[in-house]
mmCIF file with all atom_site columns, C-alpha atoms in Angstrom:
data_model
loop_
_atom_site.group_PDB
_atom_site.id
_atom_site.type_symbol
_atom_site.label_atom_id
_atom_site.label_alt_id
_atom_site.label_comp_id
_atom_site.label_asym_id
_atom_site.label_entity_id
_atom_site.label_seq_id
_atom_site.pdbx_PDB_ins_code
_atom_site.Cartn_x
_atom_site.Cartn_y
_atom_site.Cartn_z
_atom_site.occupancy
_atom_site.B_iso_or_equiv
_atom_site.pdbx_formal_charge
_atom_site.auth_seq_id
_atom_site.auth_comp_id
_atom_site.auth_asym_id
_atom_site.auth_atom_id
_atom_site.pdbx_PDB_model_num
ATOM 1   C CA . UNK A 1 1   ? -14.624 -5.106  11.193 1.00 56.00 ? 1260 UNK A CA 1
ATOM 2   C CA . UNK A 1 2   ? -12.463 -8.171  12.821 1.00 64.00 ? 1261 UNK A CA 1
ATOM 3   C CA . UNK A 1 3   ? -9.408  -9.681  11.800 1.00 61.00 ? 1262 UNK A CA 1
ATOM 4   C CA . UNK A 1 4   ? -11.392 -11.849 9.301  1.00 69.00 ? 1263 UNK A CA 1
ATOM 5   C CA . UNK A 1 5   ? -13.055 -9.375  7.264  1.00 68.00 ? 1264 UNK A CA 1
ATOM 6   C CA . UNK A 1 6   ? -10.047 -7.489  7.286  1.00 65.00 ? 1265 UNK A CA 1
ATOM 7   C CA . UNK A 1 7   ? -8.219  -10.270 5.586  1.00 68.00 ? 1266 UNK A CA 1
ATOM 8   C CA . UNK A 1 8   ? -10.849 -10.333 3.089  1.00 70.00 ? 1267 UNK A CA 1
ATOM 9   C CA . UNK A 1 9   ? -10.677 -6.965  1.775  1.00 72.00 ? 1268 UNK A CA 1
ATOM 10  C CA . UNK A 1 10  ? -8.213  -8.054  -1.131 1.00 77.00 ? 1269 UNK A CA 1
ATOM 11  C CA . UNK A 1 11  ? -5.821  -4.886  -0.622 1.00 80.00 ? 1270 UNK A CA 1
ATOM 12  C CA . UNK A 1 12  ? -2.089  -6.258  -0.656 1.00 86.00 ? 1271 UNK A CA 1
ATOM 13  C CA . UNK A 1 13  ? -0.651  -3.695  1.320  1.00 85.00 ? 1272 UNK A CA 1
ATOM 14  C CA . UNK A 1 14  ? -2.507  -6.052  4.132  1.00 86.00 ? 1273 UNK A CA 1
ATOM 15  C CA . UNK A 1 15  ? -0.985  -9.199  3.027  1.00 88.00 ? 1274 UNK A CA 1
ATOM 16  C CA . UNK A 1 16  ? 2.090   -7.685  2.743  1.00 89.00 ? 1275 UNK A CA 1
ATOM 17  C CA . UNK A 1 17  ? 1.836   -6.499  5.956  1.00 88.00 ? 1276 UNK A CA 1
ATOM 18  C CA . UNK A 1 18  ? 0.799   -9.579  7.640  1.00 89.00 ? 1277 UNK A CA 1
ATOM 19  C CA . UNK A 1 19  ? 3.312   -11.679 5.722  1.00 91.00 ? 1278 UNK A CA 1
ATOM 20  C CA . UNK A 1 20  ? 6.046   -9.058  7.254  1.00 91.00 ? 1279 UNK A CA 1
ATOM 21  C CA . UNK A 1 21  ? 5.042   -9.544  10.299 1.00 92.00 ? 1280 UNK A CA 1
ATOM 22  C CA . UNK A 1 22  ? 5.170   -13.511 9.842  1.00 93.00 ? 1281 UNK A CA 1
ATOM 23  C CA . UNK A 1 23  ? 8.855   -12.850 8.382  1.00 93.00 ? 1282 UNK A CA 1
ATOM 24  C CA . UNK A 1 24  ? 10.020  -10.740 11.193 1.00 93.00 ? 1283 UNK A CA 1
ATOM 25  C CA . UNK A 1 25  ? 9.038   -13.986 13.719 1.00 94.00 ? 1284 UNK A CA 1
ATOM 26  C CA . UNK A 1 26  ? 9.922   -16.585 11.689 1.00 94.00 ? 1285 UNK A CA 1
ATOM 27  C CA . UNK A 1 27  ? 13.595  -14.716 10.739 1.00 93.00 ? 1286 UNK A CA 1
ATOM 28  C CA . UNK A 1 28  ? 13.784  -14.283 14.617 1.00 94.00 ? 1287 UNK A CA 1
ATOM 29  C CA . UNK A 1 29  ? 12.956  -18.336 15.536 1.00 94.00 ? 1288 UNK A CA 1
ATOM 30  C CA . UNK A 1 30  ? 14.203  -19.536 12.785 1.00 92.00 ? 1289 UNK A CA 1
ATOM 31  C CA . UNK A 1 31  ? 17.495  -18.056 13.112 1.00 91.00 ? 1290 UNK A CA 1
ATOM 32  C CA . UNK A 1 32  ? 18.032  -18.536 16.817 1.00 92.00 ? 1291 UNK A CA 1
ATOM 33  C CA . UNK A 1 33  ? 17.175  -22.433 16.136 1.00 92.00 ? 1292 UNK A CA 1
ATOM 34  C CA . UNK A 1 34  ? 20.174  -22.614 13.680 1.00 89.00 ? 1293 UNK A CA 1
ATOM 35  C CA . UNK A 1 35  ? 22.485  -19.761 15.336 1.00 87.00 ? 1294 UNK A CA 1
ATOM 36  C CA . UNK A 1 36  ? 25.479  -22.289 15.972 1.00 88.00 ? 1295 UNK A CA 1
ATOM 37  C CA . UNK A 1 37  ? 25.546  -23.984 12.719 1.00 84.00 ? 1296 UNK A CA 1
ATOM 38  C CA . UNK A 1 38  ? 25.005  -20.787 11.076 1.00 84.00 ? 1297 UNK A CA 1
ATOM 39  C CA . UNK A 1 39  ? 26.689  -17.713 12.954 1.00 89.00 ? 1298 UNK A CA 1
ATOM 40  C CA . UNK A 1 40  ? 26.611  -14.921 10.231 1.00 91.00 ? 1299 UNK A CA 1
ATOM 41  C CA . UNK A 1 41  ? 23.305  -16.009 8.231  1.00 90.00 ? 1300 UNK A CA 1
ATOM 42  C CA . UNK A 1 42  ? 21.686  -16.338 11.759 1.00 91.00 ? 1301 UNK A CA 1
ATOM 43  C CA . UNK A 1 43  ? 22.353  -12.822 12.843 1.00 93.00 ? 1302 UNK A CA 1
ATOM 44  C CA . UNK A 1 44  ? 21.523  -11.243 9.757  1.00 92.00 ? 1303 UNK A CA 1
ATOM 45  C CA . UNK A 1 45  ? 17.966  -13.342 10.043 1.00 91.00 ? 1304 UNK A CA 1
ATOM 46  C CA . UNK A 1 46  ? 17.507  -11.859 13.503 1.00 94.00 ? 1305 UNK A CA 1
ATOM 47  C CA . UNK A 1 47  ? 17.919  -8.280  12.644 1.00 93.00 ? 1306 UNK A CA 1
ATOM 48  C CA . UNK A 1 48  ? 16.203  -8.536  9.479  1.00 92.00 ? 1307 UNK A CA 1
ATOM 49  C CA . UNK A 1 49  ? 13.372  -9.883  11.848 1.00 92.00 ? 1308 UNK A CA 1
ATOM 50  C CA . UNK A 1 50  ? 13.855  -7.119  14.078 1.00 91.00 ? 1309 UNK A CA 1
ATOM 51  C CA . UNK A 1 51  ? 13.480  -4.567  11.134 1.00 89.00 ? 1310 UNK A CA 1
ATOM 52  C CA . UNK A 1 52  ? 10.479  -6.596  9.394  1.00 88.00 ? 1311 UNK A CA 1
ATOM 53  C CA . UNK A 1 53  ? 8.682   -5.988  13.654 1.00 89.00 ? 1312 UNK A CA 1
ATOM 54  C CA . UNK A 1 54  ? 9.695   -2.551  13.374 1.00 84.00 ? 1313 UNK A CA 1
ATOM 55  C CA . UNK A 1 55  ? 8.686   -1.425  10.296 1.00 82.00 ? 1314 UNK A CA 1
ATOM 56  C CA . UNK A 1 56  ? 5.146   -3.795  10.244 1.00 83.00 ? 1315 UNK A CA 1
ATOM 57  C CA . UNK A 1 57  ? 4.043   -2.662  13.649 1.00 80.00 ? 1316 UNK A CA 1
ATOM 58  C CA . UNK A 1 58  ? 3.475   0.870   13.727 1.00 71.00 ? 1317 UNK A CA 1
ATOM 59  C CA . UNK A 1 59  ? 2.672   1.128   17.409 1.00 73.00 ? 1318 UNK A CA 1
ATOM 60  C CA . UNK A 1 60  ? 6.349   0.490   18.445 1.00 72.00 ? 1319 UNK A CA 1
ATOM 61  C CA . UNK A 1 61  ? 7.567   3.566   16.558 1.00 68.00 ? 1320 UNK A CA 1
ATOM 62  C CA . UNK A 1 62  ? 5.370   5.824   18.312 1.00 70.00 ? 1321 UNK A CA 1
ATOM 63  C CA . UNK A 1 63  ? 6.119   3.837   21.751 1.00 75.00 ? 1322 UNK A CA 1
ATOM 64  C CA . UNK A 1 64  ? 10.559  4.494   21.178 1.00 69.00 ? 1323 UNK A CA 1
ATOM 65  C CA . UNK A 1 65  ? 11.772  8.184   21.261 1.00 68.00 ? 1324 UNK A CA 1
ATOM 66  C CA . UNK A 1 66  ? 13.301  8.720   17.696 1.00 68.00 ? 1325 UNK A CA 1
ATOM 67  C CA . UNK A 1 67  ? 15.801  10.461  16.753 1.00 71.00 ? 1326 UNK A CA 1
ATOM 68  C CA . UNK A 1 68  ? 15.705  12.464  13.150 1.00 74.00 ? 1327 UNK A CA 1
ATOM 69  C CA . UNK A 1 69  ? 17.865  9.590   11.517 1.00 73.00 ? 1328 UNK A CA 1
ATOM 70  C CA . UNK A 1 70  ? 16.149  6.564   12.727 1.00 66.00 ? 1329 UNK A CA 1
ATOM 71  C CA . UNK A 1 71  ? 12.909  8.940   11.318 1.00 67.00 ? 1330 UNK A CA 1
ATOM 72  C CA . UNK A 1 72  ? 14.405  9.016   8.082  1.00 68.00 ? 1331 UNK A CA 1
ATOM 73  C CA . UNK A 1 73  ? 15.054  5.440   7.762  1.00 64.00 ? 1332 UNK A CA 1
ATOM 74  C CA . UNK A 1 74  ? 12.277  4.230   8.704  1.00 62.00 ? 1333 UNK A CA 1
ATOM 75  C CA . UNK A 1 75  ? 10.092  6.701   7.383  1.00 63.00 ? 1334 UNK A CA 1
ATOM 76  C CA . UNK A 1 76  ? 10.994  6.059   3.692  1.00 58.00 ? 1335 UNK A CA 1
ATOM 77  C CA . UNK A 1 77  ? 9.546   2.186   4.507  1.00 59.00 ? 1336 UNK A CA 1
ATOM 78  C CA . UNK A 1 78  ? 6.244   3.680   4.946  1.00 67.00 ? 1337 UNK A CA 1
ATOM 79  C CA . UNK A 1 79  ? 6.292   3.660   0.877  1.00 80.00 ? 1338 UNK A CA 1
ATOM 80  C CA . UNK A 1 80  ? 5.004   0.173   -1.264 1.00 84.00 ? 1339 UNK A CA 1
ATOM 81  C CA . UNK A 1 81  ? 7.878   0.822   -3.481 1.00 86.00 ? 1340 UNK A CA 1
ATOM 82  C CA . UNK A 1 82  ? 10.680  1.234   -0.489 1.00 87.00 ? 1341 UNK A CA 1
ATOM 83  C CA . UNK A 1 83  ? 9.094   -1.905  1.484  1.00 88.00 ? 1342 UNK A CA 1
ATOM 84  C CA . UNK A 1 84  ? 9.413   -4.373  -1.725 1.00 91.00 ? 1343 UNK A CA 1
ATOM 85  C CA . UNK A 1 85  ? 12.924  -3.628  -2.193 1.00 91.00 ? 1344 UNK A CA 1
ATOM 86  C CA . UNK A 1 86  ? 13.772  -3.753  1.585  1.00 90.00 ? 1345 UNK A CA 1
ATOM 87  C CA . UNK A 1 87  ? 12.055  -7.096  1.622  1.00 92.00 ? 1346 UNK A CA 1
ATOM 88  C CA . UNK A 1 88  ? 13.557  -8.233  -1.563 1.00 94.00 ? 1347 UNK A CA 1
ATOM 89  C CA . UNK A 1 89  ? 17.159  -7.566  -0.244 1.00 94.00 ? 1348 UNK A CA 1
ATOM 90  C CA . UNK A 1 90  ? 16.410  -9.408  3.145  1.00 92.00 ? 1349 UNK A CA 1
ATOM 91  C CA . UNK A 1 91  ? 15.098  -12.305 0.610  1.00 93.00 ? 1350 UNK A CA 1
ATOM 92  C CA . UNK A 1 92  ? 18.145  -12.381 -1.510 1.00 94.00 ? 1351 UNK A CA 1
ATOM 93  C CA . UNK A 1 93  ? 20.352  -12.293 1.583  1.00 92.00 ? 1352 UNK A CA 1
ATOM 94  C CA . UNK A 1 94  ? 18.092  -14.927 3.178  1.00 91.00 ? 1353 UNK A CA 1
ATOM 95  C CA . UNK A 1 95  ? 18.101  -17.118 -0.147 1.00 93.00 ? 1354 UNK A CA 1
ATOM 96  C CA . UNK A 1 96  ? 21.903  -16.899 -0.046 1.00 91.00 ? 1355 UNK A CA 1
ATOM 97  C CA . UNK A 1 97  ? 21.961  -19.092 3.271  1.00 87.00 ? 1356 UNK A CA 1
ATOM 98  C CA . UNK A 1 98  ? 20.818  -22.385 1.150  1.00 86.00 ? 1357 UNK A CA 1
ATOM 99  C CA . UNK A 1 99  ? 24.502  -21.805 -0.546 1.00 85.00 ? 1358 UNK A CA 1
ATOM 100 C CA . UNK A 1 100 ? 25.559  -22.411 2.785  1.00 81.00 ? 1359 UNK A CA 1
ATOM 101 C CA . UNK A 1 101 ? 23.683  -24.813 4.174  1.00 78.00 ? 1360 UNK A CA 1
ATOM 102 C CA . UNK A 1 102 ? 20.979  -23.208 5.985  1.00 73.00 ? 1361 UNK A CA 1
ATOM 103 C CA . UNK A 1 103 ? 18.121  -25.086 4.837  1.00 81.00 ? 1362 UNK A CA 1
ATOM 104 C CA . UNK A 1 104 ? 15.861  -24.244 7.551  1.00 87.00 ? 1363 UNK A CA 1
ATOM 105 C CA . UNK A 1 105 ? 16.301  -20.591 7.139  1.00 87.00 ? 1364 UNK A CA 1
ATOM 106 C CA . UNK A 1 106 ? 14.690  -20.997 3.548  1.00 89.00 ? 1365 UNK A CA 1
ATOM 107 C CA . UNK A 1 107 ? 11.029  -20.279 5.618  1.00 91.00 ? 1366 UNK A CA 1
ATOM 108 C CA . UNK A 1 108 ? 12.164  -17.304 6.492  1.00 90.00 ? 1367 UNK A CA 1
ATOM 109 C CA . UNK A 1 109 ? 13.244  -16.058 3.056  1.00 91.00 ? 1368 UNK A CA 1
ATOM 110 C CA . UNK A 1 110 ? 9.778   -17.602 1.588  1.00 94.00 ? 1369 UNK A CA 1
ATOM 111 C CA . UNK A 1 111 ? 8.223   -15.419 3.466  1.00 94.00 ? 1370 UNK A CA 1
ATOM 112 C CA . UNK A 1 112 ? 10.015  -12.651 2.846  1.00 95.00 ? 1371 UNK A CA 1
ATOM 113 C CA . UNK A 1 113 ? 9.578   -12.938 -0.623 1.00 95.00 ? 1372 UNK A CA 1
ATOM 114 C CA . UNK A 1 114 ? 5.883   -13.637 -0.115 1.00 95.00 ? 1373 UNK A CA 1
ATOM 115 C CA . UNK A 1 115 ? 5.803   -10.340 1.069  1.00 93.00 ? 1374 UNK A CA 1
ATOM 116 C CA . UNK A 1 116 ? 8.034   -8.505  -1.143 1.00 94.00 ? 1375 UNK A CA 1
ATOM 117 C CA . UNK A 1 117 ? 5.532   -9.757  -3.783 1.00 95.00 ? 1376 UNK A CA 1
ATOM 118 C CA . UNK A 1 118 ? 2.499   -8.586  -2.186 1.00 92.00 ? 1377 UNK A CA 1
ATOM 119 C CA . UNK A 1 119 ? 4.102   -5.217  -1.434 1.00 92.00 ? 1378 UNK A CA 1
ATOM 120 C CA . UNK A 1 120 ? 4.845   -5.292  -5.620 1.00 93.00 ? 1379 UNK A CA 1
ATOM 121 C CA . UNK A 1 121 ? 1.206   -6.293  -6.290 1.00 92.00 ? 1380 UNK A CA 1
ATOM 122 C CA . UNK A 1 122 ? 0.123   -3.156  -4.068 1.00 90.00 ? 1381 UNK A CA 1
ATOM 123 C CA . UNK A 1 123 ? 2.515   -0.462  -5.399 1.00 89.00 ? 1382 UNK A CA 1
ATOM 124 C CA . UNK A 1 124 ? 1.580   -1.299  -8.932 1.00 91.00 ? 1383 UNK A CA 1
ATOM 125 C CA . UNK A 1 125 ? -1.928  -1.298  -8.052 1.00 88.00 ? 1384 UNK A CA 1
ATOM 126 C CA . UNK A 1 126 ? -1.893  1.710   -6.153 1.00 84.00 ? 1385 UNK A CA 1
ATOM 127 C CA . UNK A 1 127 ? -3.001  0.422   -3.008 1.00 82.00 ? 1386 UNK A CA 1
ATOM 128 C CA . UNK A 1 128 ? -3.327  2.531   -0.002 1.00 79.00 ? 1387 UNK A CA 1
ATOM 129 C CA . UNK A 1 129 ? -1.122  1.514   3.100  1.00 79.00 ? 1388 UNK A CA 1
ATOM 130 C CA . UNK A 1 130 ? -3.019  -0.667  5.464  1.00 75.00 ? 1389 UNK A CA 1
ATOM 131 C CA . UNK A 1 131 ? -2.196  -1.959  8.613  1.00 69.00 ? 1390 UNK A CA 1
ATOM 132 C CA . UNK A 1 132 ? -3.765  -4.348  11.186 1.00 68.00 ? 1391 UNK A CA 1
ATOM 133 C CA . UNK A 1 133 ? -5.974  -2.090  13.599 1.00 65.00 ? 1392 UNK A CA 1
ATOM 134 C CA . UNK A 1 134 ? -5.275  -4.292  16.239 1.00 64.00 ? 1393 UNK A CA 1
ATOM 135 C CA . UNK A 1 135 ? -1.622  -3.346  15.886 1.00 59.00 ? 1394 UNK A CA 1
ATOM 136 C CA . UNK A 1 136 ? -1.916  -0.137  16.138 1.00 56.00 ? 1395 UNK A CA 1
ATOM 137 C CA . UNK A 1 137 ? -2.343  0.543   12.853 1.00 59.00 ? 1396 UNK A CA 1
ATOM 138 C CA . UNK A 1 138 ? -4.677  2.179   10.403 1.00 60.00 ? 1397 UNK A CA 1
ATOM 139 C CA . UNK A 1 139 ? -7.053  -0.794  9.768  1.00 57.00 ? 1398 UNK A CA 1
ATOM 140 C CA . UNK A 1 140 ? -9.115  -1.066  6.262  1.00 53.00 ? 1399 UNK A CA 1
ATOM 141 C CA . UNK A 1 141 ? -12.687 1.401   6.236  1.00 52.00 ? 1400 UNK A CA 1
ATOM 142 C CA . UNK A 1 142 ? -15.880 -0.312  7.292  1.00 39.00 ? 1401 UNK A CA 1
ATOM 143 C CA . UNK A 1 143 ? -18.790 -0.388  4.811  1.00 33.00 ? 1402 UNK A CA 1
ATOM 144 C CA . UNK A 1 144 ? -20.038 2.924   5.779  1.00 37.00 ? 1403 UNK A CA 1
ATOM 145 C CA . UNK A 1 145 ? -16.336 4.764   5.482  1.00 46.00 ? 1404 UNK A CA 1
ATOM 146 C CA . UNK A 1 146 ? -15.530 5.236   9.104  1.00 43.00 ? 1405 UNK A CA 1
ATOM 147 C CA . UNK A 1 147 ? -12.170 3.963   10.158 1.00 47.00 ? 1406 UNK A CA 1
ATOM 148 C CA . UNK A 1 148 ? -12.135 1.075   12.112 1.00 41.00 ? 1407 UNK A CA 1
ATOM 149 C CA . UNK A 1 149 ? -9.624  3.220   14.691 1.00 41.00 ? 1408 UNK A CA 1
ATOM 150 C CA . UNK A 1 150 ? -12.814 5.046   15.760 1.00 41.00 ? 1409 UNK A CA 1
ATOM 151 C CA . UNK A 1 151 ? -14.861 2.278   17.163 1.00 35.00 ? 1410 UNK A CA 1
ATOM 152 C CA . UNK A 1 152 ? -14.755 1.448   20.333 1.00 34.00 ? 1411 UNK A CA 1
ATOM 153 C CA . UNK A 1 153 ? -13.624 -2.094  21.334 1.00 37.00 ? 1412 UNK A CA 1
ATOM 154 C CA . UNK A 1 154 ? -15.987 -4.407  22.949 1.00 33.00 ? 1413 UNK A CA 1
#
């Protein structure tokens, strides 16, 4: 199953994650672009797009040596409920910047809220946690239940 049909599955928990991931750049760029104009909102924007990479790419915590308190951290984001209201902070905080200015920096937070909401849509629907398989991550099942993790790239 490819990126496409992945996509396609309707589970949130993969929007969610792909709109993180989307955040996490566009935090990242998007801050950097507007760093002198706006100093605090622009550092805030790159390590909430540092977190959003983190969190939504499941490879690079098994690539860093952890300690038990980065564990615990970040292993409480591996819940629907605990990624919507991490994501829903970063948006608020990210919203904030238009108060100030930061007009450009609005993408960022759209995003972020896009994915706060489709982290929402999957707790309440009891979604299982699904991430890209070309990340690393779990992937969604194939039509005849075996993980996409156990094929064999061609």
């Amino acid at each position: 199953m490819g990126f496409v049909e992945e996509v396609k599955t309707g589970n949130f928990s993969l929007y969610g994650h792909l709109l993180g991931l989307l955040s996490g750049v566009l935090l990242i760029v998007l801050a950097a672009v507007t760093f002198i104009a706006h100093v605090l909102y622009s550092i805030l924007g790159i390590v909430f797009g540092a977190i959003c990479i983190i969190i939504e790419i499941p490879l690079l915590l098994r690539i860093c040596p952890t300690g038990p308190t980065v564990d615990r951290v970040f292993g409480g984001l591996k819940n629907h409920w605990w990624r919507f209201v991490a994501y829903l902070a970063f948006a608020v905080v990210m919203w904030s910047s238009l108060a100030k200015g930061g007009g450009v920096l609005a993408i960022g937070a759209a995003t972020v809220t896009l994915a706060a909401l489709c982290y929402f849509i999957a707790a309440v629907r009891k979604q299982s946690k699904v991430t890209m398989s070309i990340l690393g991550g779990t992937g969604t099942r194939s039509a005849n239940g075996i993980p996409n993790s156990q094929f064999v790239p061609i």
